[in-house]
Amino acid sequence: MSQPSRQAPPPGPGTSRAAALFVHVFTASGAGIALLAMLEAVREHWTAVFTWLGLALLIDGLDGPMARRLNVEAMQPNWSGETLDLVVDFLTYVFVPAYAITASGLLLPLAAPLLGVGIVISSALYFSDRRMKTEDNHFRGFPALWNAAAFYLFLLRPSPAASAFAIAALIVLTFVPFKVLHPVRVKRFRGFNLSLIAVWAALAMMTIANDFNVAMPVTAVLCAIALYIVCGDAVIRLLRPEIDD
């Protein structure tokens, strides 16, 4: 006769601390992925670069909910998840994309190194700005999403002069106090925003898998979603100023 099944005991403090430490290691793995992306960028394997950066973006989207669920701050108080996240984000959102943009050959040759330096300096200032998030969870100014900027540069491939102007404009917009949507944190239209991000992710993966050779409708949808993220709050407030978040 089989023994009666016994319910597993709840995880003890040691298990909880180990799980919390794993979350930190999971976040830190993004730094390793940044190195792999940089190695591919040096070889000008751009599809591989964006594949690694996409994986880093996935990790960045998962580690926050994991940390909150496992109460990582209390379980592992000796490590700052916020600092770790900023270090990894600077590598994957800024430094590697800045190199890709600079070395891509898509900018004016004389302007490329200057703009690359401008990207990393402006982003370092932005990451240290205590006002980078507004009270209603929007980003304040262009939020140093240089991985996305690089993605659209490779997708659209405008002329070198237009590309250089666009990069310079984004550097300036880092310091302009307009609101950019955070699709997860902003409560207004959150379900719609998350649906758009899911569509964007699927189309972006398709684009990278096809080495940026996609049909015009795919490009149009990707651009429309980007415009909504960057300009949506301003347009909504202009049309309906009574709306609160």
mmCIF file of C-alpha atoms in Angstrom:
data_model
loop_
_atom_site.group_PDB
_atom_site.id
_atom_site.type_symbol
_atom_site.label_atom_id
_atom_site.label_comp_id
_atom_site.label_asym_id
_atom_site.label_seq_id
_atom_site.Cartn_x
_atom_site.Cartn_y
_atom_site.Cartn_z
ATOM 1 C CA MET A 1 0.000 0.000 0.000
ATOM 2 C CA SER A 2 1.410 3.369 -0.955
ATOM 3 C CA GLN A 3 2.359 5.856 1.698
ATOM 4 C CA PRO A 4 0.057 8.862 2.080
ATOM 5 C CA SER A 5 1.350 11.860 0.173
ATOM 6 C CA ARG A 6 2.923 14.566 2.249
ATOM 7 C CA GLN A 7 2.770 18.231 1.413
ATOM 8 C CA ALA A 8 6.179 19.792 0.818
ATOM 9 C CA PRO A 9 7.209 22.183 3.585
ATOM 10 C CA PRO A 10 7.333 25.877 2.750
ATOM 11 C CA PRO A 11 10.725 27.141 1.653
ATOM 12 C CA GLY A 12 12.904 28.187 4.561
ATOM 13 C CA PRO A 13 14.937 31.383 4.932
ATOM 14 C CA GLY A 14 17.975 29.781 3.298
ATOM 15 C CA THR A 15 15.959 28.834 0.233
ATOM 16 C CA SER A 16 14.443 32.307 0.020
ATOM 17 C CA ARG A 17 17.869 33.949 0.214
ATOM 18 C CA ALA A 18 19.223 31.627 -2.459
ATOM 19 C CA ALA A 19 16.287 32.421 -4.747
ATOM 20 C CA ALA A 20 16.814 36.137 -4.143
ATOM 21 C CA LEU A 21 20.517 35.800 -4.952
ATOM 22 C CA PHE A 22 19.599 33.985 -8.168
ATOM 23 C CA VAL A 23 17.551 37.020 -9.228
ATOM 24 C CA HIS A 24 20.626 39.229 -8.807
ATOM 25 C CA VAL A 25 22.706 36.757 -10.825
ATOM 26 C CA PHE A 26 19.949 36.692 -13.464
ATOM 27 C CA THR A 27 20.069 40.486 -13.703
ATOM 28 C CA ALA A 28 23.877 40.484 -13.801
ATOM 29 C CA SER A 29 23.829 38.000 -16.683
ATOM 30 C CA GLY A 30 22.752 40.942 -18.810
ATOM 31 C CA ALA A 31 26.306 42.283 -18.470
ATOM 32 C CA GLY A 32 27.651 39.073 -19.932
ATOM 33 C CA ILE A 33 25.170 39.321 -22.771
ATOM 34 C CA ALA A 34 26.334 42.898 -23.374
ATOM 35 C CA LEU A 35 29.886 41.596 -23.832
ATOM 36 C CA LEU A 36 28.706 38.963 -26.312
ATOM 37 C CA ALA A 37 26.786 41.652 -28.211
ATOM 38 C CA MET A 38 29.875 43.876 -28.288
ATOM 39 C CA LEU A 39 32.005 41.051 -29.672
ATOM 40 C CA GLU A 40 29.494 40.609 -32.489
ATOM 41 C CA ALA A 41 29.395 44.355 -33.077
ATOM 42 C CA VAL A 42 33.171 44.462 -33.500
ATOM 43 C CA ARG A 43 32.747 41.792 -36.207
ATOM 44 C CA GLU A 44 29.854 43.809 -37.721
ATOM 45 C CA HIS A 45 27.473 40.879 -37.257
ATOM 46 C CA TRP A 46 24.537 43.214 -36.721
ATOM 47 C CA THR A 47 21.788 40.589 -36.643
ATOM 48 C CA ALA A 48 23.628 38.772 -33.861
ATOM 49 C CA VAL A 49 24.113 42.066 -32.006
ATOM 50 C CA PHE A 50 20.393 42.771 -31.929
ATOM 51 C CA THR A 51 19.605 39.178 -31.032
ATOM 52 C CA TRP A 52 21.758 39.472 -27.912
ATOM 53 C CA LEU A 53 20.353 42.903 -27.098
ATOM 54 C CA GLY A 54 16.842 41.490 -27.469
ATOM 55 C CA LEU A 55 17.684 38.760 -24.959
ATOM 56 C CA ALA A 56 19.018 41.411 -22.586
ATOM 57 C CA LEU A 57 15.753 43.323 -23.000
ATOM 58 C CA LEU A 58 13.821 40.175 -22.068
ATOM 59 C CA ILE A 59 15.912 39.713 -18.916
ATOM 60 C CA ASP A 60 15.344 43.349 -17.990
ATOM 61 C CA GLY A 61 11.604 42.843 -18.350
ATOM 62 C CA LEU A 62 11.545 39.726 -16.163
ATOM 63 C CA ASP A 63 13.930 40.484 -13.325
ATOM 64 C CA GLY A 64 11.847 43.278 -11.791
ATOM 65 C CA PRO A 65 8.668 41.195 -11.266
ATOM 66 C CA MET A 66 10.832 38.314 -10.005
ATOM 67 C CA ALA A 67 12.556 40.606 -7.510
ATOM 68 C CA ARG A 68 9.273 41.946 -6.175
ATOM 69 C CA ARG A 69 7.726 38.489 -5.903
ATOM 70 C CA LEU A 70 10.700 37.071 -3.995
ATOM 71 C CA ASN A 71 11.218 40.201 -1.865
ATOM 72 C CA VAL A 72 14.829 40.364 -2.985
ATOM 73 C CA GLU A 73 15.571 43.660 -1.259
ATOM 74 C CA ALA A 74 14.799 42.144 2.152
ATOM 75 C CA MET A 75 16.315 38.712 1.447
ATOM 76 C CA GLN A 76 19.613 40.053 0.048
ATOM 77 C CA PRO A 77 20.085 43.505 1.599
ATOM 78 C CA ASN A 78 23.839 43.584 0.897
ATOM 79 C CA TRP A 79 23.265 43.910 -2.847
ATOM 80 C CA SER A 80 21.480 46.857 -4.427
ATOM 81 C CA GLY A 81 19.220 45.598 -7.161
ATOM 82 C CA GLU A 82 18.626 49.178 -8.296
ATOM 83 C CA THR A 83 22.355 49.845 -8.762
ATOM 84 C CA LEU A 84 22.891 46.502 -10.469
ATOM 85 C CA ASP A 85 20.017 47.194 -12.823
ATOM 86 C CA LEU A 86 21.408 50.614 -13.752
ATOM 87 C CA VAL A 87 24.881 49.180 -14.447
ATOM 88 C CA VAL A 88 23.524 46.453 -16.718
ATOM 89 C CA ASP A 89 21.041 48.795 -18.407
ATOM 90 C CA PHE A 90 23.795 51.268 -19.227
ATOM 91 C CA LEU A 91 25.705 48.520 -21.015
ATOM 92 C CA THR A 92 22.767 47.075 -22.933
ATOM 93 C CA TYR A 93 20.673 50.194 -23.554
ATOM 94 C CA VAL A 94 23.520 52.649 -24.104
ATOM 95 C CA PHE A 95 27.120 51.491 -24.466
ATOM 96 C CA VAL A 96 26.806 48.583 -26.887
ATOM 97 C CA PRO A 97 24.155 50.366 -29.023
ATOM 98 C CA ALA A 98 26.328 53.502 -29.058
ATOM 99 C CA TYR A 99 29.181 51.477 -30.486
ATOM 100 C CA ALA A 100 26.859 49.871 -33.040
ATOM 101 C CA ILE A 101 25.544 53.262 -34.121
ATOM 102 C CA THR A 102 29.046 54.743 -34.345
ATOM 103 C CA ALA A 103 30.567 51.792 -36.236
ATOM 104 C CA SER A 104 27.581 51.070 -38.477
ATOM 105 C CA GLY A 105 28.681 53.275 -41.356
ATOM 106 C CA LEU A 106 25.194 54.785 -41.369
ATOM 107 C CA LEU A 107 26.301 58.193 -40.039
ATOM 108 C CA LEU A 108 28.451 60.911 -41.541
ATOM 109 C CA PRO A 109 32.046 59.724 -40.957
ATOM 110 C CA LEU A 110 33.182 62.927 -39.246
ATOM 111 C CA ALA A 111 30.077 63.088 -37.066
ATOM 112 C CA ALA A 112 29.954 59.421 -36.022
ATOM 113 C CA PRO A 113 32.572 59.462 -33.208
ATOM 114 C CA LEU A 114 31.325 62.797 -31.856
ATOM 115 C CA LEU A 115 27.758 61.533 -31.752
ATOM 116 C CA GLY A 116 28.869 58.268 -30.122
ATOM 117 C CA VAL A 117 30.607 60.232 -27.377
ATOM 118 C CA GLY A 118 27.511 62.412 -27.058
ATOM 119 C CA ILE A 119 25.330 59.344 -26.617
ATOM 120 C CA VAL A 120 27.323 57.883 -23.733
ATOM 121 C CA ILE A 121 27.873 61.199 -21.932
ATOM 122 C CA SER A 122 24.248 62.338 -22.194
ATOM 123 C CA SER A 123 23.042 58.899 -21.128
ATOM 124 C CA ALA A 124 25.384 58.783 -18.124
ATOM 125 C CA LEU A 125 23.930 62.111 -17.017
ATOM 126 C CA TYR A 126 20.400 60.848 -17.637
ATOM 127 C CA PHE A 127 20.933 57.656 -15.623
ATOM 128 C CA SER A 128 22.148 59.716 -12.667
ATOM 129 C CA ASP A 129 19.293 62.233 -12.878
ATOM 130 C CA ARG A 130 16.911 61.760 -9.936
ATOM 131 C CA ARG A 131 14.167 63.336 -12.076
ATOM 132 C CA MET A 132 14.356 60.715 -14.843
ATOM 133 C CA LYS A 133 10.932 59.355 -13.762
ATOM 134 C CA THR A 134 7.894 61.555 -13.200
ATOM 135 C CA GLU A 135 5.376 61.080 -10.393
ATOM 136 C CA ASP A 136 2.975 59.368 -12.804
ATOM 137 C CA ASN A 137 5.698 56.903 -13.895
ATOM 138 C CA HIS A 138 6.530 58.422 -17.271
ATOM 139 C CA PHE A 139 10.101 58.944 -18.358
ATOM 140 C CA ARG A 140 11.246 62.549 -18.353
ATOM 141 C CA GLY A 141 12.937 63.300 -21.680
ATOM 142 C CA PHE A 142 14.208 60.775 -24.176
ATOM 143 C CA PRO A 143 14.970 57.830 -21.865
ATOM 144 C CA ALA A 144 18.306 56.746 -23.376
ATOM 145 C CA LEU A 145 16.706 53.891 -25.302
ATOM 146 C CA TRP A 146 19.647 53.733 -27.671
ATOM 147 C CA ASN A 147 19.079 50.040 -28.348
ATOM 148 C CA ALA A 148 15.738 51.034 -29.870
ATOM 149 C CA ALA A 149 17.301 53.997 -31.684
ATOM 150 C CA ALA A 150 19.928 51.697 -33.191
ATOM 151 C CA PHE A 151 17.247 49.203 -34.176
ATOM 152 C CA TYR A 152 15.304 51.850 -36.110
ATOM 153 C CA LEU A 153 18.486 53.218 -37.670
ATOM 154 C CA PHE A 154 19.266 49.788 -39.118
ATOM 155 C CA LEU A 155 15.631 49.276 -40.099
ATOM 156 C CA LEU A 156 15.032 52.577 -41.882
ATOM 157 C CA ARG A 157 18.585 53.299 -43.110
ATOM 158 C CA PRO A 158 18.090 57.001 -43.879
ATOM 159 C CA SER A 159 20.832 59.023 -45.490
ATOM 160 C CA PRO A 160 23.985 59.578 -43.382
ATOM 161 C CA ALA A 161 23.098 63.241 -42.925
ATOM 162 C CA ALA A 162 19.531 62.451 -41.818
ATOM 163 C CA SER A 163 20.802 59.713 -39.496
ATOM 164 C CA ALA A 164 23.328 62.042 -37.894
ATOM 165 C CA PHE A 165 20.674 64.725 -37.429
ATOM 166 C CA ALA A 166 18.266 62.219 -35.846
ATOM 167 C CA ILE A 167 20.893 60.979 -33.384
ATOM 168 C CA ALA A 168 21.854 64.546 -32.476
ATOM 169 C CA ALA A 169 18.178 65.399 -31.925
ATOM 170 C CA LEU A 170 17.716 62.438 -29.572
ATOM 171 C CA ILE A 171 20.771 63.507 -27.573
ATOM 172 C CA VAL A 172 19.232 66.964 -27.135
ATOM 173 C CA LEU A 173 15.818 65.482 -26.288
ATOM 174 C CA THR A 174 17.417 63.598 -23.395
ATOM 175 C CA PHE A 175 17.396 66.929 -21.538
ATOM 176 C CA VAL A 176 14.007 68.229 -22.732
ATOM 177 C CA PRO A 177 11.336 67.768 -20.004
ATOM 178 C CA PHE A 178 8.616 66.053 -22.018
ATOM 179 C CA LYS A 179 6.933 62.808 -20.982
ATOM 180 C CA VAL A 180 7.686 59.483 -22.644
ATOM 181 C CA LEU A 181 5.402 56.559 -21.921
ATOM 182 C CA HIS A 182 6.578 53.721 -19.693
ATOM 183 C CA PRO A 183 4.291 50.995 -21.097
ATOM 184 C CA VAL A 184 4.387 48.857 -17.933
ATOM 185 C CA ARG A 185 4.334 51.412 -15.112
ATOM 186 C CA VAL A 186 1.860 53.977 -16.492
ATOM 187 C CA LYS A 187 -1.662 53.018 -15.418
ATOM 188 C CA ARG A 188 -3.567 54.839 -18.161
ATOM 189 C CA PHE A 189 -4.362 52.434 -21.030
ATOM 190 C CA ARG A 190 -1.993 49.872 -19.498
ATOM 191 C CA GLY A 191 -3.678 46.896 -21.156
ATOM 192 C CA PHE A 192 -3.565 48.580 -24.537
ATOM 193 C CA ASN A 193 0.047 49.641 -24.018
ATOM 194 C CA LEU A 194 1.143 46.131 -23.069
ATOM 195 C CA SER A 195 -0.641 44.738 -26.119
ATOM 196 C CA LEU A 196 1.253 47.167 -28.329
ATOM 197 C CA ILE A 197 4.545 46.142 -26.749
ATOM 198 C CA ALA A 198 3.733 42.489 -27.417
ATOM 199 C CA VAL A 199 3.025 43.309 -31.078
ATOM 200 C CA TRP A 200 6.224 45.344 -31.268
ATOM 201 C CA ALA A 201 8.285 42.507 -29.782
ATOM 202 C CA ALA A 202 6.878 39.977 -32.245
ATOM 203 C CA LEU A 203 7.520 42.247 -35.238
ATOM 204 C CA ALA A 204 10.986 43.181 -33.971
ATOM 205 C CA MET A 205 11.944 39.511 -33.662
ATOM 206 C CA MET A 206 10.663 38.919 -37.181
ATOM 207 C CA THR A 207 12.671 41.885 -38.432
ATOM 208 C CA ILE A 208 15.907 40.733 -36.802
ATOM 209 C CA ALA A 209 15.392 37.152 -38.009
ATOM 210 C CA ASN A 210 15.072 38.497 -41.556
ATOM 211 C CA ASP A 211 18.180 40.698 -41.249
ATOM 212 C CA PHE A 212 15.995 43.854 -41.319
ATOM 213 C CA ASN A 213 14.545 42.950 -44.730
ATOM 214 C CA VAL A 214 10.818 43.156 -44.004
ATOM 215 C CA ALA A 215 7.744 44.367 -45.861
ATOM 216 C CA MET A 216 6.682 47.991 -45.670
ATOM 217 C CA PRO A 217 3.576 47.264 -43.514
ATOM 218 C CA VAL A 218 5.814 45.730 -40.829
ATOM 219 C CA THR A 219 8.072 48.780 -40.880
ATOM 220 C CA ALA A 220 5.043 51.087 -40.727
ATOM 221 C CA VAL A 221 3.589 49.339 -37.677
ATOM 222 C CA LEU A 222 6.951 49.370 -35.875
ATOM 223 C CA CYS A 223 7.320 53.090 -36.544
ATOM 224 C CA ALA A 224 3.735 53.840 -35.483
ATOM 225 C CA ILE A 225 4.251 52.080 -32.144
ATOM 226 C CA ALA A 226 7.486 53.993 -31.547
ATOM 227 C CA LEU A 227 5.744 57.295 -32.258
ATOM 228 C CA TYR A 228 2.959 56.381 -29.845
ATOM 229 C CA ILE A 229 5.444 55.572 -27.069
ATOM 230 C CA VAL A 230 7.374 58.808 -27.543
ATOM 231 C CA CYS A 231 4.580 61.231 -28.464
ATOM 232 C CA GLY A 232 1.407 59.569 -27.179
ATOM 233 C CA ASP A 233 1.240 61.363 -23.826
ATOM 234 C CA ALA A 234 1.681 64.786 -25.392
ATOM 235 C CA VAL A 235 -1.015 64.120 -27.991
ATOM 236 C CA ILE A 236 -3.479 62.730 -25.418
ATOM 237 C CA ARG A 237 -2.983 65.709 -23.104
ATOM 238 C CA LEU A 238 -3.381 68.112 -26.007
ATOM 239 C CA LEU A 239 -6.662 66.533 -27.120
ATOM 240 C CA ARG A 240 -8.046 65.705 -23.660
ATOM 241 C CA PRO A 241 -6.285 67.784 -20.984
ATOM 242 C CA GLU A 242 -8.741 66.627 -18.328
ATOM 243 C CA ILE A 243 -7.382 63.053 -18.386
ATOM 244 C CA ASP A 244 -5.395 62.024 -15.315
ATOM 245 C CA ASP A 245 -3.132 58.988 -14.970
#
